[in-house]
Short mmCIF file of C-alpha atoms in Angstrom, two decimals:
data_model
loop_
_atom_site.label_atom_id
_atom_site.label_comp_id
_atom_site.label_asym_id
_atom_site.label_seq_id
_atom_site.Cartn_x
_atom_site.Cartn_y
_atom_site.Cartn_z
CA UNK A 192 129.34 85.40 149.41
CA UNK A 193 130.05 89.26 149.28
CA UNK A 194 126.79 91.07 149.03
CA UNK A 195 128.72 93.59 146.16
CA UNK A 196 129.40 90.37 144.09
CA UNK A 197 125.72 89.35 144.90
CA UNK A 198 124.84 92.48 143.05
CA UNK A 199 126.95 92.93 140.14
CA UNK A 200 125.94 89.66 138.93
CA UNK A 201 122.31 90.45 139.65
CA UNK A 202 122.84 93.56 137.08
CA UNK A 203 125.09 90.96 134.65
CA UNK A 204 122.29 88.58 134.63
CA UNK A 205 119.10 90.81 133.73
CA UNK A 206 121.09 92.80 131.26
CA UNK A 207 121.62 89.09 129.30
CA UNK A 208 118.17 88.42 129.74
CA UNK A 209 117.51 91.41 128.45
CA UNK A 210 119.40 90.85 125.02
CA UNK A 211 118.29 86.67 125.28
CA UNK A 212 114.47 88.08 125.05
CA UNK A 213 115.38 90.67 122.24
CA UNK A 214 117.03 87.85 119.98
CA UNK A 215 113.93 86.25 119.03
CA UNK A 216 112.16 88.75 118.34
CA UNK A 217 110.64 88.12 114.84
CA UNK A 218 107.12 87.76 114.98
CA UNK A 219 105.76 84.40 112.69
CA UNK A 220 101.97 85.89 112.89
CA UNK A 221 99.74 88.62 113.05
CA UNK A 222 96.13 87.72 113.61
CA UNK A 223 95.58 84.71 111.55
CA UNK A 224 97.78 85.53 108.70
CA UNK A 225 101.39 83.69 109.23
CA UNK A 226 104.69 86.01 108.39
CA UNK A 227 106.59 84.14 106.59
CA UNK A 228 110.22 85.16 104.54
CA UNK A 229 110.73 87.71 102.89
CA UNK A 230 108.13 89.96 105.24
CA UNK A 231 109.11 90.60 108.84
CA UNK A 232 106.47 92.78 111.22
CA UNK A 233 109.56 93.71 113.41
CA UNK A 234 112.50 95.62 112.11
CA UNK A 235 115.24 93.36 111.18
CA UNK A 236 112.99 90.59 110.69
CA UNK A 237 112.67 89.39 107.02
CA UNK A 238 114.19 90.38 104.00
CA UNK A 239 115.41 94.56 103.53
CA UNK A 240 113.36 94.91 100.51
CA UNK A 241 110.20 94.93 102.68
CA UNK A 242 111.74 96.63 105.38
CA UNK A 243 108.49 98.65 107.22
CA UNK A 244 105.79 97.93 104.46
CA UNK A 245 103.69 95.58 106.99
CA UNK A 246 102.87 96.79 110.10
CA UNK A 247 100.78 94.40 112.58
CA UNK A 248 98.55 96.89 115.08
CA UNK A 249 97.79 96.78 118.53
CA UNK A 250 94.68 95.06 117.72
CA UNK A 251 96.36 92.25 115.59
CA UNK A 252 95.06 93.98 112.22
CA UNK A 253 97.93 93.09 109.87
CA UNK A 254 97.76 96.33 106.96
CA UNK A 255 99.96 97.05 104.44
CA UNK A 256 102.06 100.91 103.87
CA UNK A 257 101.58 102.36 100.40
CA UNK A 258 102.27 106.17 99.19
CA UNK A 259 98.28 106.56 98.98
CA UNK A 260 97.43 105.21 102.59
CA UNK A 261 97.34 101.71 104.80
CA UNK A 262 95.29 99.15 103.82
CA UNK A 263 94.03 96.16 105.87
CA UNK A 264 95.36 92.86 104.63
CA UNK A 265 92.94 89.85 104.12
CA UNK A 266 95.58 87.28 103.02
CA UNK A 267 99.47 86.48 102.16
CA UNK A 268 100.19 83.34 99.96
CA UNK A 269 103.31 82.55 99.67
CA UNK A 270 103.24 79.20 97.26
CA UNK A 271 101.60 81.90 94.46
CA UNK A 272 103.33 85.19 95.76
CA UNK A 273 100.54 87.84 96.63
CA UNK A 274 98.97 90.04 98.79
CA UNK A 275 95.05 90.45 99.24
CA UNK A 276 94.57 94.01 100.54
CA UNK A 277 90.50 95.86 100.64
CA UNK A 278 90.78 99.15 100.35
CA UNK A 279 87.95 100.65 102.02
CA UNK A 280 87.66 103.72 100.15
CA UNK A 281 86.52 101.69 96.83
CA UNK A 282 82.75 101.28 96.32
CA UNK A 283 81.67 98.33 97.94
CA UNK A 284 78.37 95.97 97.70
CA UNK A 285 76.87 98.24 101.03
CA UNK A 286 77.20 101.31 98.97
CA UNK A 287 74.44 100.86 96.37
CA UNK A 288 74.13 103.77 94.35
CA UNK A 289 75.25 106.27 97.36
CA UNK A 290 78.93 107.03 96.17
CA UNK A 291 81.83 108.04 98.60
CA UNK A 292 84.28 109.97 97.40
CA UNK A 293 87.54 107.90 97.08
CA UNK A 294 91.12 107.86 96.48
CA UNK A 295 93.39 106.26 93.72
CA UNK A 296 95.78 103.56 95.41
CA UNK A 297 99.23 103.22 94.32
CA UNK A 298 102.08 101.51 95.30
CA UNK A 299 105.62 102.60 95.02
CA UNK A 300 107.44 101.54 92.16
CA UNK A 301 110.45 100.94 93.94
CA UNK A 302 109.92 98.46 95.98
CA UNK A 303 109.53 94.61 94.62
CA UNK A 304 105.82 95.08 94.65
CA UNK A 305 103.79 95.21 91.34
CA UNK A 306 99.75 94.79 90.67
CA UNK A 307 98.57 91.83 89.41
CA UNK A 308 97.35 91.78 85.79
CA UNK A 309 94.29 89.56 87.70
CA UNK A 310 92.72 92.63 89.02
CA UNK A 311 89.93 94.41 87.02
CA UNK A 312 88.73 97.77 87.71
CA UNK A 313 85.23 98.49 87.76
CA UNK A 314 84.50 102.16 87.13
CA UNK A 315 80.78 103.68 88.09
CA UNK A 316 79.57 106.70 86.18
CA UNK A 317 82.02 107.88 84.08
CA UNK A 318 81.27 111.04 81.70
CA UNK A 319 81.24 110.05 78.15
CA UNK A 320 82.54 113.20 76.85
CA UNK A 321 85.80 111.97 78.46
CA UNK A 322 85.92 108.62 78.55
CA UNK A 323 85.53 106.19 75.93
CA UNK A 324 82.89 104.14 77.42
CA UNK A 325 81.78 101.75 74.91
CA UNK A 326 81.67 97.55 74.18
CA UNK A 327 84.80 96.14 73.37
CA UNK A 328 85.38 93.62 70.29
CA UNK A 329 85.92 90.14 70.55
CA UNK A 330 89.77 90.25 69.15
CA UNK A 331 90.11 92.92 72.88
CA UNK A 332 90.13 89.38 74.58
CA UNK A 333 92.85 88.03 72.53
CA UNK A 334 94.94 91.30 71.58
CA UNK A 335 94.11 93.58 74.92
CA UNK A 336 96.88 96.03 73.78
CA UNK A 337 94.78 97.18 71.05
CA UNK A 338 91.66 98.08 72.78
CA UNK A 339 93.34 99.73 76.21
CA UNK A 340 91.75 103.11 75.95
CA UNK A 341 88.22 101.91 75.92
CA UNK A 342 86.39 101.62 79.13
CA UNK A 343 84.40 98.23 78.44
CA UNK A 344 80.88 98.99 79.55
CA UNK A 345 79.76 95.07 78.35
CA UNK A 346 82.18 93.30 80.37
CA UNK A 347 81.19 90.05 82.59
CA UNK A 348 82.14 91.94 85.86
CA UNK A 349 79.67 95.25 84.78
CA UNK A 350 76.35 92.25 84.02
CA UNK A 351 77.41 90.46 87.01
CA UNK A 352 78.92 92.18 90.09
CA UNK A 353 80.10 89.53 92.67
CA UNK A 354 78.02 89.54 95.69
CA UNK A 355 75.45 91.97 94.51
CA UNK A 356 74.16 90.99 91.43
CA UNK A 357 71.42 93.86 91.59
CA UNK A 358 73.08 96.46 93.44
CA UNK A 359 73.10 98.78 90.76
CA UNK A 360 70.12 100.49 88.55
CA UNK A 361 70.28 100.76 84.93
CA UNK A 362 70.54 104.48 85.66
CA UNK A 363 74.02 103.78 86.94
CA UNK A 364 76.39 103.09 84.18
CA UNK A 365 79.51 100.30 84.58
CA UNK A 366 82.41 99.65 83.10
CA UNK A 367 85.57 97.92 83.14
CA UNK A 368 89.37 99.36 82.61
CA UNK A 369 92.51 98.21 83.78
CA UNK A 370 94.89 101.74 84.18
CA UNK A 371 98.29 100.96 83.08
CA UNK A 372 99.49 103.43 85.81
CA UNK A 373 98.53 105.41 88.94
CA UNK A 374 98.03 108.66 86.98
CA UNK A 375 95.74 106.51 84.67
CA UNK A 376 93.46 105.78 87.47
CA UNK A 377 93.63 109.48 88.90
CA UNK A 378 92.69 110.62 85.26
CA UNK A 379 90.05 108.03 84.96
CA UNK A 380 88.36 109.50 88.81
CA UNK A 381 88.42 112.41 88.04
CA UNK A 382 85.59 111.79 85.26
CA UNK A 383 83.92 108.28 86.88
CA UNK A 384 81.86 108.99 90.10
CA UNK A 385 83.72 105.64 92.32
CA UNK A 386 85.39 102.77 91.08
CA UNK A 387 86.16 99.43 92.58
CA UNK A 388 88.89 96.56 92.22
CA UNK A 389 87.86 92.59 91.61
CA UNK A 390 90.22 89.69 91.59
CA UNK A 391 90.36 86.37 90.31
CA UNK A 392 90.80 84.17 92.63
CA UNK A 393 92.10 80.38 92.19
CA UNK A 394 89.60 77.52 93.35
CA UNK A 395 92.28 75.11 93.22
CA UNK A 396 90.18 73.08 91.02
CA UNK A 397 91.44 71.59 87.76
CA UNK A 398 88.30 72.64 85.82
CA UNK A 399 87.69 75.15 82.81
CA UNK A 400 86.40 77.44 85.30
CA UNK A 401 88.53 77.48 88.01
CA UNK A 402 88.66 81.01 89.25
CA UNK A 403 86.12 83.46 90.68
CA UNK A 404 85.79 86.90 91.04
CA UNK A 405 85.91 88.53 94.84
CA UNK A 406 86.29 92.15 95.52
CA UNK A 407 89.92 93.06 96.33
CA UNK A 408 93.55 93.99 95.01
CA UNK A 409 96.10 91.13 94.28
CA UNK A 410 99.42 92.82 95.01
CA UNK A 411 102.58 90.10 93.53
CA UNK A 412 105.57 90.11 95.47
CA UNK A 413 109.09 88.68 94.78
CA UNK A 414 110.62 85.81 97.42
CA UNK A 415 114.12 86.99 96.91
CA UNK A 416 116.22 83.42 97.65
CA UNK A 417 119.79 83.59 98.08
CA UNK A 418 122.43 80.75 99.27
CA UNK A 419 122.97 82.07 102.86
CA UNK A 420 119.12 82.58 103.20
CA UNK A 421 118.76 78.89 102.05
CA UNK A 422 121.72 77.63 104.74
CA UNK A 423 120.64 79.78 107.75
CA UNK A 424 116.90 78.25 107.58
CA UNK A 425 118.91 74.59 106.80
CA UNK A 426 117.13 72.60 110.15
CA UNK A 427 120.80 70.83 109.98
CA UNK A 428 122.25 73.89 110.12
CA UNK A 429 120.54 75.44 112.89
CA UNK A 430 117.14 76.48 111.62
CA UNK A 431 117.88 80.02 111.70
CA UNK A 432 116.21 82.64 110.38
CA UNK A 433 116.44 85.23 107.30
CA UNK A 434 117.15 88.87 108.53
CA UNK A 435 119.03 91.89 108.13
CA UNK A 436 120.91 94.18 109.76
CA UNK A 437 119.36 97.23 110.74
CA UNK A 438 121.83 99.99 109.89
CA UNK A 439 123.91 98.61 106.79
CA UNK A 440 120.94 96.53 105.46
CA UNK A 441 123.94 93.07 105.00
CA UNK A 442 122.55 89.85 105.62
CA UNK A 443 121.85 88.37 108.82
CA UNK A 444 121.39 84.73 110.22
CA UNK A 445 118.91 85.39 113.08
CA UNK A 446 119.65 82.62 115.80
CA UNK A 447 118.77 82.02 119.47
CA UNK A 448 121.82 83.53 120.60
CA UNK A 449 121.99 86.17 118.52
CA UNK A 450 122.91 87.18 114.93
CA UNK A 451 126.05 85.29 112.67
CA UNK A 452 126.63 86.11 109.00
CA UNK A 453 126.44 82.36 108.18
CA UNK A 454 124.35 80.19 109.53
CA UNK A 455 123.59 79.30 113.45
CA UNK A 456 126.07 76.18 113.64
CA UNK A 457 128.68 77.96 112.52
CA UNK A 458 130.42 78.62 115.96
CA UNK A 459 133.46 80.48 114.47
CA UNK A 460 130.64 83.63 114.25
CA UNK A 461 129.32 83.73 116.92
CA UNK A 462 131.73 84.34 118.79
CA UNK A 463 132.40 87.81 116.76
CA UNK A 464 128.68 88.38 117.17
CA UNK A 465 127.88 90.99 119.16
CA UNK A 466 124.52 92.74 117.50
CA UNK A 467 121.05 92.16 119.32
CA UNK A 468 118.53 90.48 116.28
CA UNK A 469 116.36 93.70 116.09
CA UNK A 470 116.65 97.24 116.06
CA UNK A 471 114.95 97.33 118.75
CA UNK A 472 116.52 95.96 120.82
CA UNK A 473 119.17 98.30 120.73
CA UNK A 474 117.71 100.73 123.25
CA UNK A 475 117.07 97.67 125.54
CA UNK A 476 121.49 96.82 124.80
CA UNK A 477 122.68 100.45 125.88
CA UNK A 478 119.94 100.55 128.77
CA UNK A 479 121.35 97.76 130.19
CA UNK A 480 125.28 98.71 129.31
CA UNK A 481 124.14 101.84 131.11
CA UNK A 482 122.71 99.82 134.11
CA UNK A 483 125.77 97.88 134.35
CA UNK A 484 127.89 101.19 134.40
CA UNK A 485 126.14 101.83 136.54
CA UNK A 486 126.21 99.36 138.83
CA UNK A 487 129.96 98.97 138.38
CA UNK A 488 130.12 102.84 139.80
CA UNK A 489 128.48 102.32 142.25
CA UNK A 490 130.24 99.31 143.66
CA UNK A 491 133.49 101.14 143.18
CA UNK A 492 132.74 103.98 145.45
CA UNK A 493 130.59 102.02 148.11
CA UNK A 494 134.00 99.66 147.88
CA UNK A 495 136.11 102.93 148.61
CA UNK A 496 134.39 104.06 150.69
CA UNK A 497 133.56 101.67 153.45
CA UNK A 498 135.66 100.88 155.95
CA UNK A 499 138.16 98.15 157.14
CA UNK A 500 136.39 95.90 158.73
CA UNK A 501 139.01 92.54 158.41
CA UNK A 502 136.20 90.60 157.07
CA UNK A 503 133.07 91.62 159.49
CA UNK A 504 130.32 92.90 157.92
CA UNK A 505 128.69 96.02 159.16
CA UNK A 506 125.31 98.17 158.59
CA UNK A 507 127.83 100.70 156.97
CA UNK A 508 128.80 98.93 154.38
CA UNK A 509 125.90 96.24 153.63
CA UNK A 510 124.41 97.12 150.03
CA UNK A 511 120.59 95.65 150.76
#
């Protein structure tokens, strides 16, 4: 076999490789915590909404992007939609009475993210003069919007901190507040020494108390379910999965040959199919369209060049 076929096919074959490798690219884990739809660690993975929010470190750390910072991620549920992030800024049980200065997180109201009404918010310190740090009434528990302003300093969380108990003095004053908004919570630091975040988490128990408290912020997502999500991850179908195109943000059937608008049986699209799964993959496409260019040049002017030898090969015109 001609040595110059031998070679454009070697160039042919990595280049497909190349994209093959690319078009499963979506990661299903990072660390211990799975990835599951809508999130993706790998652009084009997932569903657009989340596009670049969770980013999975060199280290396997999986932390989450917000407009205040990154902040590590402890667990994703996906049967009761949330995030469990620690924000190591907030007071913690190590702290004591030695408080850091910290920062306000916030989340971008844009996105289909939203706190959980199951967080509380444990401020430390607060001046009096500016904040209405008092008991709150009985009724607060069943009518909360009446009593939002006060900053409960009797609350269950304040007489019982989980973890640490006795962390705190009586010198040190609690209380509890949960800021309707981000500038809330600036307002309320900026009189309050440190504050910290609890949530509620579910035992799975069917008991009167089934929940305990454990020092965190629930962030609720939405699972955003539409017919040609359902069909592309359809096992019958192809067991495909949910993704998007990178540049126009339109749906995208990822599949082990690459991407189709439908779902991965659907032969009719893939032969139009032409995009690699991921973004980036791209670079790795026009590397190797480059490569075969190149190759293709090359052949081309080794073919013009060398000369007539009626079918015997020479040293002047062998490619290896």
């Amino acid at each position: 076999m001609d040595s110059n076929f031998i070679f454009l096919n070697f160039l042919i074959l990595t280049f497909c490789t190349l994209v093959k490798s690319k078009s499963s690219l979506c990661r299903t884990s990072c660390g211990d915590i799975q990835i599951n739809y809508p999130f993706g660690i790998d652009d084009g993975c997932g569903s657009p909404y989340y596009r670049n929010l969770l980013v999975c470190s060199e280290s396997n750390d999986l932390v989450l992007r917000t407009p205040s910072g990154r902040y590590p991620i402890s667990r994703i549920d996906y049967s009761d939609p949330h995030i469990l992030v620690t924000d190591p800024y907030m007071w913690s049980c190590q702290d004591g009475e030695r408080f850091r200065p910290t920062r306000p997180f916030s989340l971008d109201t844009s996105i289909h993210f939203s706190l959980s009404t199951q967080n509380d918010y444990l401020f430390f310190n607060c001046s009096e003069k500016d904040v209405i740090v008092e008991p709150k009434p009985v009724y607060c528990e069943r009518f909360p919007d009446r009593c939002d302003s006060t900053c409960d300093s009797a609350s269950y969380l304040c007489r019982h901190l989980p973890e640490c108990a006795h962390a705190l003095t009586s010198a040190t004053s609690c209380c509890s507040y949960y800021p309707k908004a981000t500038e809330s919570l600036r307002l309320m630091l900026k009189y309050c020494d440190t504050y910290t975040s609890v949530y509620w988490r579910n035992l799975g128990v069917s008991q009167t108390y089934n929940t305990a408290p454990e020092y965190g912020i629930r962030i609720d997502f939405d699972i955003p379910v539409t017919t040609r999500c359902l069909e592309c991850q359809d096992g019958s179908k192809g067991g495909g999965t949910c993704g998007f195109d990178v540049e126009t943000h339109g749906f995208s059937c990822l599949c082990d040959k690459g991407n189709v608008t439908t779902y991965c049986k659907d032969h009719s699209q893939h032969a139009k199919s032409s995009r690699v799964i991921a973004g980036t993959a791209t670079a790795v496409s026009v590397a190797g369209a480059i490569g075969i260019g190149a190759g293709v040049w090359y052949f081309r002017k080794v073919k013009a060049q060398a000369p007539v030898t009626h079918g015997v090969e020479s040293n002047e015109n062998r490619l290896f």
